[in-house]
Amino acid sequence: PRIGGDALLAGGTIHLASPVSGSVRIRGGSVVIDAPIAGNVEVHAQSLTLGAHAVISGNLTYEAPKAATMETGASVKGKTAFTPVVDVSIGPAAAPALFSVWILASLAALLVSAFIMRGLFRRYIVEVGHAVVARPWHKLGIGFVALAVTPAAAAVMFLTVVGIPLGVLTMLGYVGLVLVSWMFAPIVLGAFIEKLWHKRAPQMSWQVIVYGAIVYVLLGLLPLVGPIFKFAIILIGLGAIVEKKWEIASEWV
């Protein structure tokens, strides 16, 4: 069948095999034109192929990552204007590269955060490292309780008008505490590595923190078990921080 006027087409894969009496505008992924076109043709696609029966009487204007493929018999009687564009499609070949970038970005974020903590609170970091390797299960339990109880306490505060500001502060503090616990993940793992590998109390050198960050990121690559271990490390760090804060608060009281 012939298309009596202009044609406007869009889609992932487009194969135009019907003659068109007017002009054609196409936006798609893979585009094939294999029929006579009386007017102009404008195409924005990932690839463009002019089949053996494609005869464009007007101008051909197209944008694509590479020049169009023209089969024997295809012709453009008017002018051809080609604008190269960057192929931003994410295919199987791009997935490993993006995954590698994500891994490196995660590692960099952890390292920067951990080194900031080490630079600002060196003594505190060493004390936390000692506490973690001494009683890891105890810290895990405290972290789990803090993770579960704090939101519940904040929810109770929101039930009264007077308690709303306290509830907001509690939730903000809770979010900040979880974030700091994530920043402590390389430190917690580094403390275990130093204890098991060097057979000594954690000194929390920068090398140990680097090892901890690398192990933490690599744990995420393990299916099912990896996320569980990472969550446990965060809980241990959270428990160590909460216990230390409680000790400091008790001294003030």
XYZ file of N, CA and C in Angstrom:
759
model
N 0.827 -1.208 0.000
C 0.000 0.000 0.000
C 0.857 1.253 0.000
N 0.360 2.276 -0.671
C 1.079 3.542 -0.755
C 0.564 4.505 0.313
N 1.496 5.265 0.899
C 1.126 6.308 1.859
C 0.914 7.590 1.063
N -0.333 8.109 1.102
C -0.703 9.205 0.221
C -0.100 10.553 0.569
N 0.282 10.788 1.829
C 0.838 12.090 2.215
C 2.177 11.946 2.911
N 2.371 12.793 3.931
C 3.603 12.704 4.709
C 3.506 11.568 5.731
N 4.671 11.104 6.199
C 4.706 10.018 7.183
C 5.611 10.418 8.342
N 5.130 10.187 9.553
C 5.898 10.443 10.774
C 5.972 9.134 11.546
N 7.184 8.583 11.689
C 7.342 7.264 12.278
C 8.303 7.315 13.461
N 8.046 6.484 14.453
C 8.925 6.378 15.616
C 8.865 4.958 16.146
N 9.981 4.471 16.640
C 10.012 3.114 17.181
C 11.427 2.618 17.350
N 11.538 1.411 17.904
C 12.850 0.829 18.084
C 13.436 0.345 16.770
N 12.678 -0.523 16.078
C 13.082 -1.043 14.762
C 12.023 -0.663 13.748
N 12.413 0.057 12.719
C 11.464 0.537 11.707
C 11.928 0.059 10.335
N 11.004 -0.582 9.613
C 11.286 -1.019 8.235
C 10.184 -0.429 7.344
N 10.535 0.594 6.596
C 9.573 1.274 5.725
C 9.683 0.689 4.322
N 8.648 -0.090 3.913
C 8.663 -0.746 2.607
C 7.532 -0.266 1.713
N 6.773 0.731 2.170
C 5.662 1.260 1.375
C 6.061 2.590 0.749
N 5.743 2.821 -0.514
C 6.034 4.118 -1.154
C 5.310 5.245 -0.436
N 5.947 6.407 -0.401
C 5.377 7.569 0.281
C 5.310 8.725 -0.710
N 4.102 9.317 -0.816
C 3.901 10.411 -1.774
C 4.457 11.741 -1.249
N 4.601 11.871 0.064
C 5.102 13.110 0.646
C 6.483 12.935 1.262
N 6.694 13.656 2.338
C 7.972 13.590 3.036
C 7.885 12.612 4.216
N 9.046 12.240 4.747
C 9.104 11.257 5.838
C 10.011 11.772 6.942
N 9.533 11.646 8.179
C 10.354 11.947 9.357
C 10.348 10.720 10.249
N 11.532 10.262 10.622
C 11.662 9.021 11.387
C 12.597 9.244 12.573
N 12.179 8.723 13.722
C 13.040 8.690 14.907
C 12.986 7.277 15.476
N 14.125 6.597 15.492
C 14.106 5.221 15.964
C 15.486 4.692 16.248
N 15.549 3.375 16.459
C 16.818 2.720 16.718
C 17.448 2.261 15.417
N 16.949 1.139 14.910
C 17.418 0.609 13.629
C 16.382 0.935 12.564
N 16.757 1.736 11.555
C 15.818 2.207 10.534
C 16.246 1.689 9.157
N 15.288 1.097 8.454
C 15.513 0.627 7.081
C 14.460 1.254 6.189
N 14.903 1.940 5.140
C 13.985 2.509 4.137
C 14.198 1.733 2.846
N 13.139 1.101 2.371
C 13.265 0.258 1.167
C 12.074 0.483 0.245
N 11.828 1.778 -0.057
C 10.705 2.120 -0.932
C 10.932 3.530 -1.478
N 10.272 3.901 -2.582
C 10.400 5.257 -3.144
C 9.764 6.292 -2.214
N 10.459 7.414 -2.021
C 9.953 8.525 -1.217
C 9.936 9.755 -2.109
N 8.753 10.360 -2.290
C 8.628 11.491 -3.217
C 9.209 12.779 -2.641
N 9.167 12.947 -1.322
C 9.625 14.195 -0.698
C 10.961 14.048 0.010
N 11.121 14.876 1.027
C 12.356 14.848 1.810
C 12.283 13.779 2.898
N 13.451 13.373 3.380
C 13.526 12.371 4.453
C 14.428 12.910 5.568
N 13.901 12.898 6.795
C 14.675 13.276 7.973
C 14.688 12.097 8.941
N 15.871 11.706 9.364
C 16.006 10.515 10.213
C 16.936 10.818 11.376
N 16.522 10.390 12.575
C 17.401 10.396 13.757
C 17.368 8.970 14.286
N 18.498 8.237 14.156
C 18.495 6.817 14.498
C 19.878 6.354 14.919
N 19.915 5.127 15.450
C 21.185 4.501 15.765
C 21.839 3.928 14.514
N 21.025 3.530 13.550
C 21.558 3.049 12.273
C 20.517 3.286 11.179
N 20.991 3.564 9.971
C 20.111 3.822 8.830
C 20.604 3.013 7.638
N 19.673 2.293 7.044
C 19.976 1.495 5.848
C 19.001 1.866 4.741
N 19.516 2.176 3.552
C 18.687 2.412 2.380
C 18.719 1.156 1.526
N 17.553 0.498 1.447
C 17.471 -0.754 0.712
C 17.555 -0.554 -0.800
N 17.537 -1.661 -1.523
C 17.691 -1.626 -2.986
C 16.563 -0.877 -3.677
N 15.385 -0.798 -3.048
C 14.224 -0.133 -3.658
C 14.039 1.299 -3.143
N 14.992 1.787 -2.351
C 14.872 3.141 -1.787
C 15.328 4.170 -2.812
N 14.388 5.009 -3.258
C 14.685 6.111 -4.175
C 14.093 7.369 -3.548
N 14.959 8.222 -3.014
C 14.504 9.441 -2.349
C 14.610 10.593 -3.332
N 13.459 11.136 -3.706
C 13.439 12.206 -4.709
C 13.878 13.547 -4.117
N 13.659 13.737 -2.841
C 14.046 14.994 -2.185
C 15.395 14.880 -1.499
N 15.545 15.635 -0.425
C 16.797 15.637 0.326
C 16.759 14.587 1.442
N 17.938 14.088 1.803
C 18.071 13.155 2.924
C 18.904 13.830 4.013
N 18.271 14.028 5.164
C 18.955 14.614 6.322
C 18.865 13.620 7.464
N 20.012 13.201 7.977
C 19.940 12.202 9.052
C 21.066 12.378 10.062
N 20.733 11.956 11.297
C 21.698 11.943 12.408
C 21.840 10.511 12.890
N 23.064 10.045 13.005
C 23.334 8.672 13.432
C 24.789 8.561 13.858
N 25.133 7.515 14.619
C 26.529 7.340 15.014
C 27.463 7.107 13.827
N 26.959 6.516 12.742
C 27.798 6.263 11.570
C 26.982 6.504 10.300
N 27.691 6.596 9.181
C 27.036 6.876 7.899
C 26.083 5.749 7.523
N 25.065 6.099 6.718
C 24.050 5.133 6.311
C 24.636 4.071 5.384
N 24.032 2.895 5.444
C 24.386 1.813 4.528
C 23.460 1.886 3.313
N 24.042 1.959 2.134
C 23.251 2.048 0.908
C 23.451 0.789 0.080
N 22.363 0.049 -0.117
C 22.434 -1.163 -0.930
C 22.417 -0.800 -2.414
N 22.812 -1.722 -3.233
C 22.840 -1.502 -4.678
C 21.429 -1.204 -5.186
N 21.295 -0.084 -5.886
C 19.994 0.330 -6.401
C 19.410 1.499 -5.637
N 19.862 1.740 -4.421
C 19.367 2.873 -3.620
C 19.954 4.170 -4.158
N 19.147 5.234 -4.097
C 19.635 6.518 -4.586
C 18.936 7.665 -3.873
N 19.662 8.808 -3.810
C 19.116 10.045 -3.253
C 19.299 11.119 -4.306
N 18.187 11.626 -4.858
C 18.266 12.593 -5.942
C 18.564 14.004 -5.452
N 18.191 14.298 -4.223
C 18.463 15.617 -3.662
C 19.795 15.635 -2.936
N 19.928 16.525 -1.962
C 21.161 16.639 -1.194
C 21.114 15.702 0.019
N 22.291 15.264 0.429
C 22.404 14.420 1.620
C 23.199 15.147 2.696
N 22.618 15.265 3.870
C 23.290 15.922 5.005
C 23.360 14.928 6.162
N 24.586 14.563 6.545
C 24.806 13.579 7.604
C 25.462 14.254 8.803
N 24.840 14.110 9.997
C 25.392 14.650 11.237
C 25.741 13.498 12.175
N 27.032 13.252 12.400
C 27.403 12.166 13.331
C 27.014 12.515 14.762
N 26.519 11.534 15.485
C 26.174 11.708 16.895
C 26.824 10.572 17.689
N 26.989 10.819 19.000
C 27.594 9.803 19.855
C 26.558 8.738 20.171
N 26.958 7.501 20.046
C 26.069 6.392 20.371
C 26.036 6.218 21.886
N 24.891 6.585 22.493
C 24.766 6.509 23.949
C 24.003 5.276 24.394
N 23.728 4.373 23.474
C 23.019 3.159 23.844
C 23.899 2.290 24.723
N 23.321 1.632 25.717
C 24.049 0.778 26.638
C 23.802 -0.665 26.242
N 24.771 -1.287 25.665
C 24.657 -2.658 25.241
C 25.471 -3.571 26.130
N 25.526 -4.867 25.775
C 26.289 -5.817 26.574
C 27.756 -5.442 26.707
N 28.323 -4.827 25.663
C 29.738 -4.471 25.721
C 30.002 -3.341 26.706
N 29.001 -2.464 26.890
C 29.198 -1.318 27.786
C 28.957 -1.669 29.244
N 28.213 -2.750 29.496
C 27.862 -3.106 30.866
C 29.085 -3.363 31.751
N 30.081 -4.153 31.303
C 31.256 -4.364 32.167
C 31.991 -3.074 32.494
N 32.084 -2.168 31.520
C 32.779 -0.897 31.761
C 32.036 -0.072 32.808
N 30.702 0.002 32.695
C 29.910 0.754 33.669
C 30.003 0.123 35.056
N 30.013 -1.214 35.086
C 30.125 -1.913 36.369
C 31.471 -1.632 37.020
N 32.530 -1.608 36.207
C 33.873 -1.306 36.723
C 33.937 0.109 37.277
N 33.301 1.043 36.572
C 33.273 2.432 37.042
C 32.547 2.521 38.373
N 31.437 1.792 38.489
C 30.670 1.788 39.740
C 31.501 1.219 40.891
N 32.243 0.141 40.638
C 33.086 -0.461 41.668
C 34.164 0.521 42.121
N 34.825 1.149 41.164
C 35.895 2.093 41.495
C 35.352 3.314 42.230
N 34.161 3.780 41.813
C 33.553 4.934 42.478
C 33.183 4.588 43.922
N 32.651 3.388 44.143
C 32.305 2.959 45.502
C 33.553 2.868 46.376
N 34.620 2.299 45.807
C 35.872 2.173 46.557
C 36.445 3.544 46.904
N 36.411 4.453 45.926
C 36.942 5.798 46.161
C 36.146 6.521 47.241
N 34.820 6.409 47.201
C 33.979 7.066 48.202
C 34.262 6.526 49.598
N 34.421 5.206 49.707
C 34.721 4.605 51.002
C 36.074 5.069 51.537
N 37.061 5.068 50.659
C 38.408 5.454 51.086
C 38.460 6.911 51.543
N 37.838 7.783 50.763
C 37.840 9.204 51.127
C 37.158 9.409 52.476
N 36.003 8.755 52.658
C 35.266 8.898 53.912
C 36.071 8.359 55.093
N 36.672 7.168 54.906
C 37.424 6.557 55.993
C 38.666 7.369 56.349
N 39.342 7.907 55.348
C 40.543 8.699 55.624
C 40.199 10.018 56.306
N 39.049 10.585 55.965
C 38.604 11.795 56.667
C 38.367 11.489 58.140
N 37.682 10.367 58.404
C 37.433 9.968 59.787
C 38.753 9.711 60.522
N 39.687 9.041 59.853
C 40.972 8.739 60.484
C 41.757 10.020 60.754
N 41.709 10.963 59.824
C 42.439 12.209 60.008
C 41.892 13.064 61.134
N 40.568 13.048 61.298
C 39.949 13.897 62.311
C 39.888 13.245 63.689
N 39.714 11.909 63.698
C 39.496 11.215 64.973
C 40.415 9.994 65.080
N 41.696 10.201 64.960
C 42.647 9.085 64.940
C 42.539 8.230 66.209
N 42.560 8.868 67.380
C 42.501 8.116 68.641
C 41.180 7.372 68.770
N 40.115 8.036 68.391
C 38.790 7.413 68.466
C 38.713 6.196 67.550
N 39.316 6.294 66.354
C 39.308 5.198 65.390
C 40.037 3.987 65.956
N 41.184 4.221 66.585
C 41.955 3.119 67.176
C 41.157 2.446 68.288
N 40.487 3.239 69.127
C 39.681 2.676 70.212
C 38.524 1.843 69.664
N 37.883 2.324 68.621
C 36.805 1.565 68.002
C 37.339 0.261 67.419
N 38.516 0.321 66.785
C 39.119 -0.891 66.238
C 39.380 -1.923 67.311
N 39.895 -1.495 68.460
C 40.133 -2.415 69.583
C 38.820 -3.021 70.074
N 37.805 -2.174 70.202
C 36.516 -2.648 70.712
C 35.863 -3.643 69.758
N 36.013 -3.415 68.477
C 35.388 -4.282 67.471
C 35.988 -5.679 67.506
N 37.304 -5.787 67.503
C 37.934 -7.109 67.467
C 37.802 -7.832 68.807
N 37.612 -7.080 69.894
C 37.496 -7.696 71.211
C 36.145 -8.392 71.384
N 35.067 -7.740 70.972
C 33.719 -8.305 71.166
C 32.848 -8.011 69.936
N 33.125 -8.658 68.809
C 32.361 -8.348 67.582
C 30.880 -8.699 67.677
N 30.565 -9.838 68.313
C 29.151 -10.227 68.401
C 28.367 -9.278 69.295
N 29.017 -8.812 70.332
C 28.380 -7.835 71.222
C 28.060 -6.554 70.471
N 29.000 -6.085 69.662
C 28.791 -4.869 68.864
C 27.707 -5.099 67.811
N 27.674 -6.305 67.251
C 26.636 -6.626 66.266
C 25.247 -6.537 66.890
N 25.127 -7.059 68.122
C 23.836 -7.003 68.812
C 23.418 -5.580 69.128
N 24.363 -4.768 69.610
C 24.049 -3.369 69.916
C 23.628 -2.626 68.644
N 24.356 -2.880 67.554
C 24.023 -2.228 66.290
C 22.639 -2.601 65.803
N 22.281 -3.870 65.948
C 20.948 -4.321 65.519
C 19.849 -3.661 66.343
N 20.072 -3.598 67.651
C 19.077 -2.965 68.532
C 18.929 -1.482 68.189
N 20.059 -0.803 67.986
C 20.009 0.629 67.654
C 19.298 0.856 66.335
N 19.530 -0.035 65.382
C 18.890 0.097 64.076
C 17.386 -0.079 64.160
N 16.934 -0.946 65.060
C 15.506 -1.235 65.160
C 14.771 -0.286 66.099
N 15.431 0.070 67.211
C 14.741 0.828 68.262
C 14.629 2.312 67.935
N 15.661 2.890 67.350
C 15.664 4.346 67.124
C 14.490 4.818 66.260
N 14.205 4.203 65.101
C 13.033 4.651 64.332
C 11.725 4.488 65.103
N 11.624 3.403 65.892
C 10.408 3.195 66.679
C 10.245 4.293 67.723
N 11.346 4.668 68.359
C 11.292 5.748 69.349
C 10.900 7.066 68.699
N 11.441 7.329 67.521
C 11.089 8.556 66.808
C 9.610 8.561 66.434
N 9.074 7.400 66.033
C 7.660 7.311 65.668
C 6.768 7.634 66.855
N 7.166 7.182 68.051
C 6.390 7.489 69.261
C 6.427 8.993 69.545
N 7.571 9.609 69.335
C 7.685 11.056 69.565
C 6.775 11.840 68.632
N 6.578 11.345 67.411
C 5.743 12.057 66.443
C 4.258 12.036 66.826
N 3.887 11.236 67.818
C 2.481 11.139 68.213
C 2.005 12.369 68.972
N 2.927 13.145 69.496
C 2.548 14.357 70.237
C 3.161 15.580 69.560
N 2.497 16.703 69.715
C 2.987 17.944 69.106
C 4.327 18.345 69.712
N 4.446 18.186 71.031
C 5.680 18.555 71.708
C 6.836 17.665 71.261
N 6.519 16.396 70.973
C 7.576 15.456 70.631
C 8.025 15.498 69.177
N 7.294 16.228 68.324
C 7.644 16.256 66.901
C 9.063 16.779 66.657
N 9.451 17.916 67.261
C 10.839 18.381 67.043
C 11.879 17.355 67.486
N 11.614 16.703 68.628
C 12.541 15.672 69.094
C 12.576 14.492 68.140
N 11.399 14.156 67.588
C 11.342 13.059 66.621
C 12.135 13.366 65.372
N 12.027 14.617 64.906
C 12.784 15.025 63.714
C 14.281 14.953 63.985
N 14.699 15.478 65.157
C 16.116 15.438 65.517
C 16.617 14.003 65.663
N 15.764 13.150 66.242
C 16.144 11.745 66.406
C 16.360 11.068 65.067
N 15.464 11.306 64.098
C 15.593 10.691 62.787
C 16.791 11.237 62.029
N 17.051 12.545 62.166
C 18.231 13.120 61.515
C 19.509 12.524 62.105
N 19.516 12.400 63.423
C 20.668 11.776 64.065
C 20.827 10.319 63.671
N 19.695 9.637 63.503
C 19.714 8.223 63.099
C 20.301 8.061 61.702
N 19.849 8.914 60.775
C 20.384 8.858 59.410
C 21.879 9.156 59.400
N 22.271 10.171 60.168
C 23.694 10.500 60.253
C 24.513 9.366 60.850
N 23.946 8.679 61.842
C 24.652 7.578 62.489
C 24.844 6.407 61.528
N 23.808 6.098 60.747
C 23.921 5.018 59.757
C 24.956 5.372 58.698
N 24.965 6.639 58.281
C 25.945 7.080 57.288
C 27.368 6.956 57.834
N 27.565 7.372 59.072
C 28.890 7.258 59.687
C 29.282 5.788 59.828
N 28.311 4.926 60.114
C 28.599 3.491 60.223
C 29.083 2.936 58.893
N 28.481 3.400 57.806
C 28.955 2.994 56.467
C 30.382 3.496 56.244
N 30.681 4.712 56.688
C 32.030 5.250 56.556
C 33.029 4.447 57.397
N 32.533 3.826 58.479
C 33.385 3.047 59.354
C 33.619 1.630 58.829
N 32.905 1.219 57.787
C 33.017 -0.160 57.296
C 34.451 -0.555 56.971
N 35.232 0.268 56.226
C 36.630 -0.104 55.975
C 37.458 -0.181 57.257
N 37.106 0.641 58.236
C 37.840 0.651 59.498
C 37.567 -0.634 60.280
N 36.291 -1.040 60.301
C 35.923 -2.279 60.994
C 36.602 -3.482 60.351
N 36.510 -3.586 59.027
C 37.147 -4.703 58.336
C 38.665 -4.634 58.468
N 39.214 -3.420 58.399
C 40.651 -3.255 58.567
C 41.119 -3.743 59.930
N 40.321 -3.490 60.972
C 40.679 -3.948 62.315
C 40.731 -5.471 62.380
N 39.756 -6.135 61.763
C 39.762 -7.597 61.733
C 40.953 -8.131 60.939
N 41.243 -7.490 59.806
C 42.371 -7.925 58.972
C 43.683 -7.793 59.734
N 43.849 -6.663 60.413
C 45.092 -6.440 61.159
C 45.227 -7.437 62.304
N 44.110 -7.749 62.952
C 44.137 -8.695 64.073
C 44.453 -10.107 63.586
N 43.819 -10.535 62.483
C 43.994 -11.901 62.006
C 45.305 -12.089 61.247
N 45.683 -11.081 60.465
C 46.848 -11.233 59.608
C 48.153 -10.926 60.337
N 48.153 -9.809 61.064
C 49.379 -9.393 61.740
C 49.463 -9.867 63.194
N 48.370 -10.466 63.672
C 48.344 -11.007 65.042
C 48.682 -9.941 66.080
N 48.048 -8.770 65.946
C 48.320 -7.695 66.882
C 47.079 -6.826 67.049
N 47.102 -6.009 68.085
C 45.994 -5.075 68.297
C 45.963 -4.062 67.159
N 44.774 -3.692 66.699
C 44.667 -2.774 65.556
C 45.340 -1.427 65.816
N 46.197 -1.013 64.882
C 46.811 0.319 64.923
C 46.145 1.264 63.922
N 45.362 0.691 63.011
C 44.570 1.424 62.023
C 45.428 2.332 61.146
N 46.469 1.747 60.547
C 47.269 2.478 59.578
C 46.467 2.676 58.298
N 46.943 3.557 57.436
C 46.200 3.826 56.205
C 46.189 2.599 55.304
N 47.248 1.758 55.355
C 47.268 0.558 54.528
C 46.153 -0.407 54.929
N 45.961 -0.537 56.246
C 44.926 -1.437 56.751
C 43.538 -0.954 56.317
N 43.331 0.353 56.345
C 42.041 0.904 55.923
C 41.814 0.653 54.434
N 42.866 0.748 53.645
C 42.741 0.455 52.207
C 42.333 -1.001 52.006
N 42.981 -1.923 52.735
C 42.616 -3.331 52.638
C 41.146 -3.540 53.015
N 40.728 -2.878 54.092
C 39.343 -3.014 54.532
C 38.356 -2.517 53.496
N 38.662 -1.392 52.848
C 37.769 -0.850 51.818
C 37.678 -1.783 50.622
N 38.816 -2.339 50.218
C 38.817 -3.255 49.068
C 37.996 -4.504 49.369
N 38.199 -5.080 50.549
C 37.440 -6.277 50.923
C 35.947 -5.969 50.996
N 35.602 -4.814 51.559
C 34.182 -4.447 51.683
C 33.518 -4.335 50.313
N 34.189 -3.705 49.366
C 33.628 -3.571 48.020
C 33.534 -4.929 47.334
N 34.562 -5.767 47.502
C 34.552 -7.083 46.867
C 33.467 -7.989 47.446
N 33.129 -7.781 48.717
C 32.046 -8.564 49.322
C 30.730 -8.366 48.573
N 30.549 -7.162 48.032
C 29.318 -6.880 47.298
C 29.188 -7.683 46.023
N 30.283 -8.284 45.561
C 30.233 -9.083 44.334
C 29.737 -10.497 44.593
N 29.729 -10.909 45.868
C 29.261 -12.250 46.200
C 27.739 -12.266 46.233
N 27.101 -13.156 45.495
C 25.632 -13.213 45.501
C 25.107 -13.677 46.857
N 24.079 -13.023 47.322
C 23.353 -13.338 48.550
C 24.207 -13.173 49.810
N 25.327 -13.906 49.895
C 26.151 -13.869 51.108
C 26.831 -12.514 51.268
N 27.287 -11.934 50.146
C 28.002 -10.668 50.201
C 27.230 -9.553 50.872
N 25.996 -9.256 50.428
C 25.222 -8.195 51.085
C 24.976 -8.456 52.566
N 24.823 -9.739 52.938
C 24.604 -10.067 54.357
C 25.842 -9.703 55.175
N 27.016 -10.061 54.655
C 28.258 -9.726 55.347
C 28.442 -8.214 55.442
N 28.135 -7.497 54.360
C 28.292 -6.047 54.371
C 27.355 -5.407 55.399
N 26.128 -5.917 55.472
C 25.167 -5.400 56.443
C 25.651 -5.670 57.863
N 26.236 -6.863 58.087
C 26.754 -7.209 59.410
C 27.913 -6.292 59.793
N 28.773 -5.964 58.845
C 29.898 -5.061 59.121
C 29.396 -3.688 59.534
N 28.363 -3.195 58.828
C 27.785 -1.894 59.179
C 27.173 -1.936 60.580
N 26.490 -3.044 60.905
C 25.899 -3.168 62.236
C 26.970 -3.202 63.321
N 28.080 -3.901 63.062
C 29.166 -3.943 64.044
C 29.730 -2.542 64.261
N 29.939 -1.818 63.163
C 30.419 -0.442 63.292
C 29.426 0.435 64.025
N 28.143 0.262 63.714
C 27.105 1.033 64.395
C 27.102 0.730 65.889
N 27.221 -0.558 66.229
C 27.236 -0.934 67.641
C 28.425 -0.351 68.376
N 29.603 -0.351 67.726
C 30.800 0.204 68.359
C 30.653 1.702 68.587
N 30.079 2.400 67.613
C 29.897 3.847 67.739
C 28.906 4.172 68.849
N 27.776 3.454 68.867
C 26.746 3.703 69.891
C 27.304 3.445 71.281
N 28.036 2.331 71.434
C 28.600 2.009 72.753
C 29.598 3.068 73.197
N 30.428 3.536 72.273
C 31.413 4.561 72.620
C 30.735 5.874 73.001
N 29.702 6.234 72.237
C 28.966 7.452 72.570
C 28.300 7.342 73.940
N 27.805 6.155 74.245
C 27.154 5.947 75.545
C 28.169 6.107 76.683
N 29.388 5.576 76.460
C 30.442 5.722 77.466
C 30.786 7.193 77.688
N 30.881 7.945 76.606
C 31.206 9.368 76.724
C 30.091 10.123 77.437
N 28.826 9.799 77.084
C 27.689 10.440 77.749
C 27.649 10.118 79.230
N 27.993 8.876 79.575
C 27.976 8.477 80.992
C 29.023 9.231 81.785
N 30.183 9.474 81.173
C 31.234 10.248 81.852
C 30.781 11.678 82.121
N 30.036 12.250 81.157
C 29.546 13.613 81.354
C 28.522 13.677 82.480
N 27.713 12.624 82.573
C 26.707 12.586 83.636
C 27.372 12.323 84.993
